[in-house]
Amino acid sequence: MRLFILGLGYSARHFARKFGGAFAHVAGTVRDPGERGDLPDIEVHAFSGSRPADATLERISDADVLLVSIPPGSGGDPAITAFGDVLAAGHRKIIYLSTIGVYGDHGGAWVDEDTPPQAAFERTRLRLAAEQAWTNGGYGNVAILRLAGIYGPGRNALVTLRTGTARRIIKPGQVFNRIHVDDIASAIMAAIQHGSGGTWNVCDDEPTPPQDVIAYAAQLMGVAPPPEEAFETAEMSAMARSFYASSARVSNAKLKRDLGVTLAYPTYRQALDALWRAGEGR
């Protein structure tokens, strides 16, 4: 199998490092070719939204699997705009990385893949529209993976505590799901190997108030957690505040049942324990 990754972001890079050896060839796009970073074995192509070079189009045309992690813009999904004619000419496995944010606010109640989305913000409406464009576009066998809040090496509560940027924002009743990047990689591989398309939530077992995660990380580090701040009066950007507008407990039962995924880190506690042992936050 040949893999092409549209958007070598945090989760996609981790997938390439973990499972790249399962593919005969791996290529992907970055906005700036200098962003190759720690992926020396990947063929990197530049893509900033406009029509790419012929070599990029050829690699996409030849790919058996397309992993899409580029966010949509106001004009729709930039990958479909740029590559739609190439994609329509073949049939391949497509994995589209979306967000559980499309469910909107459910007051902390449980939701699953059968729950109708109620995207309240422009960014989640664009995500939902992109999901539908990939699913209905006839581009291949499409799996939609709706990701929870992503964390992992270099991107976790231990790191934010050590750098002094962690905050404990208290909004009564607020809960979030999370997902470790290792479990995202496993879900992507399971979706590739699955015989058909569909939509799956990729999230942990334990939706939790965000302040609890910070407190647990502080306990591991043996430091005092940052002071509690009331959501109503906390100074936050409009974007940061908008994430607190939705509270839902998102089920991963379908992910486990259909794709056979066993989470390496079913709760934030196992993940933070492992990250701390690995030297994160020190």
JSON list of N, CA and C in Angstrom, two decimals, residues 2-4 6 25 27-29 43 45 51-66 82-83 85-87 89-90 92:
[
{"chain": "A", "resi": 2, "resn": "ARG", "atom": "N", "xyz": [0.40, 2.27, -0.70]},
{"chain": "A", "resi": 2, "resn": "ARG", "atom": "CA", "xyz": [1.07, 3.56, -0.72]},
{"chain": "A", "resi": 2, "resn": "ARG", "atom": "C", "xyz": [0.19, 4.57, 0.01]},
{"chain": "A", "resi": 3, "resn": "LEU", "atom": "N", "xyz": [0.80, 5.34, 0.89]},
{"chain": "A", "resi": 3, "resn": "LEU", "atom": "CA", "xyz": [0.09, 6.29, 1.75]},
{"chain": "A", "resi": 3, "resn": "LEU", "atom": "C", "xyz": [0.46, 7.71, 1.37]},
{"chain": "A", "resi": 4, "resn": "PHE", "atom": "N", "xyz": [-0.57, 8.56, 1.26]},
{"chain": "A", "resi": 4, "resn": "PHE", "atom": "CA", "xyz": [-0.33, 9.99, 1.10]},
{"chain": "A", "resi": 4, "resn": "PHE", "atom": "C", "xyz": [-1.07, 10.71, 2.22]},
{"chain": "A", "resi": 6, "resn": "LEU", "atom": "N", "xyz": [-2.30, 14.26, 3.67]},
{"chain": "A", "resi": 6, "resn": "LEU", "atom": "CA", "xyz": [-2.58, 15.67, 3.40]},
{"chain": "A", "resi": 6, "resn": "LEU", "atom": "C", "xyz": [-2.59, 16.43, 4.72]},
{"chain": "A", "resi": 25, "resn": "HIS", "atom": "N", "xyz": [5.29, 3.03, 0.43]},
{"chain": "A", "resi": 25, "resn": "HIS", "atom": "CA", "xyz": [5.77, 4.40, 0.21]},
{"chain": "A", "resi": 25, "resn": "HIS", "atom": "C", "xyz": [4.89, 5.34, 1.00]},
{"chain": "A", "resi": 27, "resn": "ALA", "atom": "N", "xyz": [4.23, 9.56, 1.57]},
{"chain": "A", "resi": 27, "resn": "ALA", "atom": "CA", "xyz": [4.47, 10.96, 1.20]},
{"chain": "A", "resi": 27, "resn": "ALA", "atom": "C", "xyz": [3.42, 11.81, 1.88]},
{"chain": "A", "resi": 28, "resn": "GLY", "atom": "N", "xyz": [3.68, 13.11, 1.97]},
{"chain": "A", "resi": 28, "resn": "GLY", "atom": "CA", "xyz": [2.72, 13.99, 2.61]},
{"chain": "A", "resi": 28, "resn": "GLY", "atom": "C", "xyz": [3.01, 15.44, 2.32]},
{"chain": "A", "resi": 29, "resn": "THR", "atom": "N", "xyz": [2.09, 16.30, 2.74]},
{"chain": "A", "resi": 29, "resn": "THR", "atom": "CA", "xyz": [2.23, 17.73, 2.47]},
{"chain": "A", "resi": 29, "resn": "THR", "atom": "C", "xyz": [2.47, 18.53, 3.74]},
{"chain": "A", "resi": 43, "resn": "GLU", "atom": "N", "xyz": [8.53, 11.40, 1.96]},
{"chain": "A", "resi": 43, "resn": "GLU", "atom": "CA", "xyz": [8.66, 12.30, 0.82]},
{"chain": "A", "resi": 43, "resn": "GLU", "atom": "C", "xyz": [7.72, 13.48, 1.04]},
{"chain": "A", "resi": 45, "resn": "HIS", "atom": "N", "xyz": [5.95, 17.15, 0.22]},
{"chain": "A", "resi": 45, "resn": "HIS", "atom": "CA", "xyz": [5.50, 18.05, -0.84]},
{"chain": "A", "resi": 45, "resn": "HIS", "atom": "C", "xyz": [4.92, 19.31, -0.22]},
{"chain": "A", "resi": 51, "resn": "ARG", "atom": "N", "xyz": [-3.35, 25.03, -6.41]},
{"chain": "A", "resi": 51, "resn": "ARG", "atom": "CA", "xyz": [-3.07, 23.85, -7.22]},
{"chain": "A", "resi": 51, "resn": "ARG", "atom": "C", "xyz": [-1.60, 23.46, -7.07]},
{"chain": "A", "resi": 52, "resn": "PRO", "atom": "N", "xyz": [-1.32, 22.22, -6.68]},
{"chain": "A", "resi": 52, "resn": "PRO", "atom": "CA", "xyz": [0.06, 21.82, -6.41]},
{"chain": "A", "resi": 52, "resn": "PRO", "atom": "C", "xyz": [0.81, 21.42, -7.68]},
{"chain": "A", "resi": 53, "resn": "ALA", "atom": "N", "xyz": [2.06, 21.06, -7.50]},
{"chain": "A", "resi": 53, "resn": "ALA", "atom": "CA", "xyz": [2.89, 20.62, -8.62]},
{"chain": "A", "resi": 53, "resn": "ALA", "atom": "C", "xyz": [2.40, 19.28, -9.15]},
{"chain": "A", "resi": 54, "resn": "ASP", "atom": "N", "xyz": [2.76, 18.99, -10.39]},
{"chain": "A", "resi": 54, "resn": "ASP", "atom": "CA", "xyz": [2.35, 17.74, -11.02]},
{"chain": "A", "resi": 54, "resn": "ASP", "atom": "C", "xyz": [2.84, 16.52, -10.25]},
{"chain": "A", "resi": 55, "resn": "ALA", "atom": "N", "xyz": [4.04, 16.63, -9.66]},
{"chain": "A", "resi": 55, "resn": "ALA", "atom": "CA", "xyz": [4.58, 15.50, -8.90]},
{"chain": "A", "resi": 55, "resn": "ALA", "atom": "C", "xyz": [3.71, 15.17, -7.71]},
{"chain": "A", "resi": 56, "resn": "THR", "atom": "N", "xyz": [3.13, 16.18, -7.07]},
{"chain": "A", "resi": 56, "resn": "THR", "atom": "CA", "xyz": [2.22, 15.96, -5.94]},
{"chain": "A", "resi": 56, "resn": "THR", "atom": "C", "xyz": [0.95, 15.28, -6.42]},
{"chain": "A", "resi": 57, "resn": "LEU", "atom": "N", "xyz": [0.41, 15.77, -7.51]},
{"chain": "A", "resi": 57, "resn": "LEU", "atom": "CA", "xyz": [-0.81, 15.17, -8.06]},
{"chain": "A", "resi": 57, "resn": "LEU", "atom": "C", "xyz": [-0.58, 13.71, -8.44]},
{"chain": "A", "resi": 58, "resn": "GLU", "atom": "N", "xyz": [0.58, 13.41, -8.95]},
{"chain": "A", "resi": 58, "resn": "GLU", "atom": "CA", "xyz": [0.89, 12.03, -9.34]},
{"chain": "A", "resi": 58, "resn": "GLU", "atom": "C", "xyz": [0.93, 11.13, -8.11]},
{"chain": "A", "resi": 59, "resn": "ARG", "atom": "N", "xyz": [1.55, 11.61, -7.05]},
{"chain": "A", "resi": 59, "resn": "ARG", "atom": "CA", "xyz": [1.63, 10.80, -5.82]},
{"chain": "A", "resi": 59, "resn": "ARG", "atom": "C", "xyz": [0.24, 10.57, -5.24]},
{"chain": "A", "resi": 60, "resn": "ILE", "atom": "N", "xyz": [-0.61, 11.58, -5.26]},
{"chain": "A", "resi": 60, "resn": "ILE", "atom": "CA", "xyz": [-1.97, 11.43, -4.75]},
{"chain": "A", "resi": 60, "resn": "ILE", "atom": "C", "xyz": [-2.75, 10.44, -5.61]},
{"chain": "A", "resi": 61, "resn": "SER", "atom": "N", "xyz": [-2.58, 10.56, -6.91]},
{"chain": "A", "resi": 61, "resn": "SER", "atom": "CA", "xyz": [-3.27, 9.65, -7.82]},
{"chain": "A", "resi": 61, "resn": "SER", "atom": "C", "xyz": [-2.86, 8.20, -7.60]},
{"chain": "A", "resi": 62, "resn": "ASP", "atom": "N", "xyz": [-1.60, 7.98, -7.25]},
{"chain": "A", "resi": 62, "resn": "ASP", "atom": "CA", "xyz": [-1.08, 6.62, -7.06]},
{"chain": "A", "resi": 62, "resn": "ASP", "atom": "C", "xyz": [-1.36, 6.05, -5.68]},
{"chain": "A", "resi": 63, "resn": "ALA", "atom": "N", "xyz": [-1.78, 6.89, -4.74]},
{"chain": "A", "resi": 63, "resn": "ALA", "atom": "CA", "xyz": [-1.94, 6.45, -3.35]},
{"chain": "A", "resi": 63, "resn": "ALA", "atom": "C", "xyz": [-3.10, 5.48, -3.20]},
{"chain": "A", "resi": 64, "resn": "ASP", "atom": "N", "xyz": [-2.88, 4.45, -2.39]},
{"chain": "A", "resi": 64, "resn": "ASP", "atom": "CA", "xyz": [-3.95, 3.52, -2.02]},
{"chain": "A", "resi": 64, "resn": "ASP", "atom": "C", "xyz": [-4.73, 4.03, -0.82]},
{"chain": "A", "resi": 65, "resn": "VAL", "atom": "N", "xyz": [-4.05, 4.81, 0.04]},
{"chain": "A", "resi": 65, "resn": "VAL", "atom": "CA", "xyz": [-4.65, 5.36, 1.26]},
{"chain": "A", "resi": 65, "resn": "VAL", "atom": "C", "xyz": [-4.34, 6.85, 1.32]},
{"chain": "A", "resi": 66, "resn": "LEU", "atom": "N", "xyz": [-5.38, 7.65, 1.58]},
{"chain": "A", "resi": 66, "resn": "LEU", "atom": "CA", "xyz": [-5.22, 9.08, 1.75]},
{"chain": "A", "resi": 66, "resn": "LEU", "atom": "C", "xyz": [-5.65, 9.44, 3.17]},
{"chain": "A", "resi": 82, "resn": "ALA", "atom": "N", "xyz": [-8.49, 21.47, -4.43]},
{"chain": "A", "resi": 82, "resn": "ALA", "atom": "CA", "xyz": [-7.26, 21.34, -5.21]},
{"chain": "A", "resi": 82, "resn": "ALA", "atom": "C", "xyz": [-7.13, 20.01, -5.93]},
{"chain": "A", "resi": 83, "resn": "PHE", "atom": "N", "xyz": [-7.64, 18.92, -5.32]},
{"chain": "A", "resi": 83, "resn": "PHE", "atom": "CA", "xyz": [-7.38, 17.57, -5.84]},
{"chain": "A", "resi": 83, "resn": "PHE", "atom": "C", "xyz": [-8.62, 16.82, -6.27]},
{"chain": "A", "resi": 85, "resn": "ASP", "atom": "N", "xyz": [-10.56, 16.55, -8.82]},
{"chain": "A", "resi": 85, "resn": "ASP", "atom": "CA", "xyz": [-10.60, 15.84, -10.11]},
{"chain": "A", "resi": 85, "resn": "ASP", "atom": "C", "xyz": [-9.69, 14.63, -10.11]},
{"chain": "A", "resi": 86, "resn": "VAL", "atom": "N", "xyz": [-8.55, 14.73, -9.43]},
{"chain": "A", "resi": 86, "resn": "VAL", "atom": "CA", "xyz": [-7.62, 13.60, -9.34]},
{"chain": "A", "resi": 86, "resn": "VAL", "atom": "C", "xyz": [-8.24, 12.48, -8.49]},
{"chain": "A", "resi": 87, "resn": "LEU", "atom": "N", "xyz": [-8.86, 12.87, -7.37]},
{"chain": "A", "resi": 87, "resn": "LEU", "atom": "CA", "xyz": [-9.46, 11.88, -6.48]},
{"chain": "A", "resi": 87, "resn": "LEU", "atom": "C", "xyz": [-10.64, 11.16, -7.13]},
{"chain": "A", "resi": 89, "resn": "ALA", "atom": "N", "xyz": [-10.94, 10.25, -10.05]},
{"chain": "A", "resi": 89, "resn": "ALA", "atom": "CA", "xyz": [-10.51, 9.32, -11.09]},
{"chain": "A", "resi": 89, "resn": "ALA", "atom": "C", "xyz": [-10.16, 7.93, -10.56]},
{"chain": "A", "resi": 90, "resn": "GLY", "atom": "N", "xyz": [-10.11, 7.77, -9.24]},
{"chain": "A", "resi": 90, "resn": "GLY", "atom": "CA", "xyz": [-9.72, 6.48, -8.67]},
{"chain": "A", "resi": 90, "resn": "GLY", "atom": "C", "xyz": [-10.57, 6.11, -7.49]},
{"chain": "A", "resi": 92, "resn": "ARG", "atom": "N", "xyz": [-9.97, 4.72, -3.53]},
{"chain": "A", "resi": 92, "resn": "ARG", "atom": "CA", "xyz": [-8.95, 4.47, -2.51]},
{"chain": "A", "resi": 92, "resn": "ARG", "atom": "C", "xyz": [-9.58, 4.57, -1.13]}
]
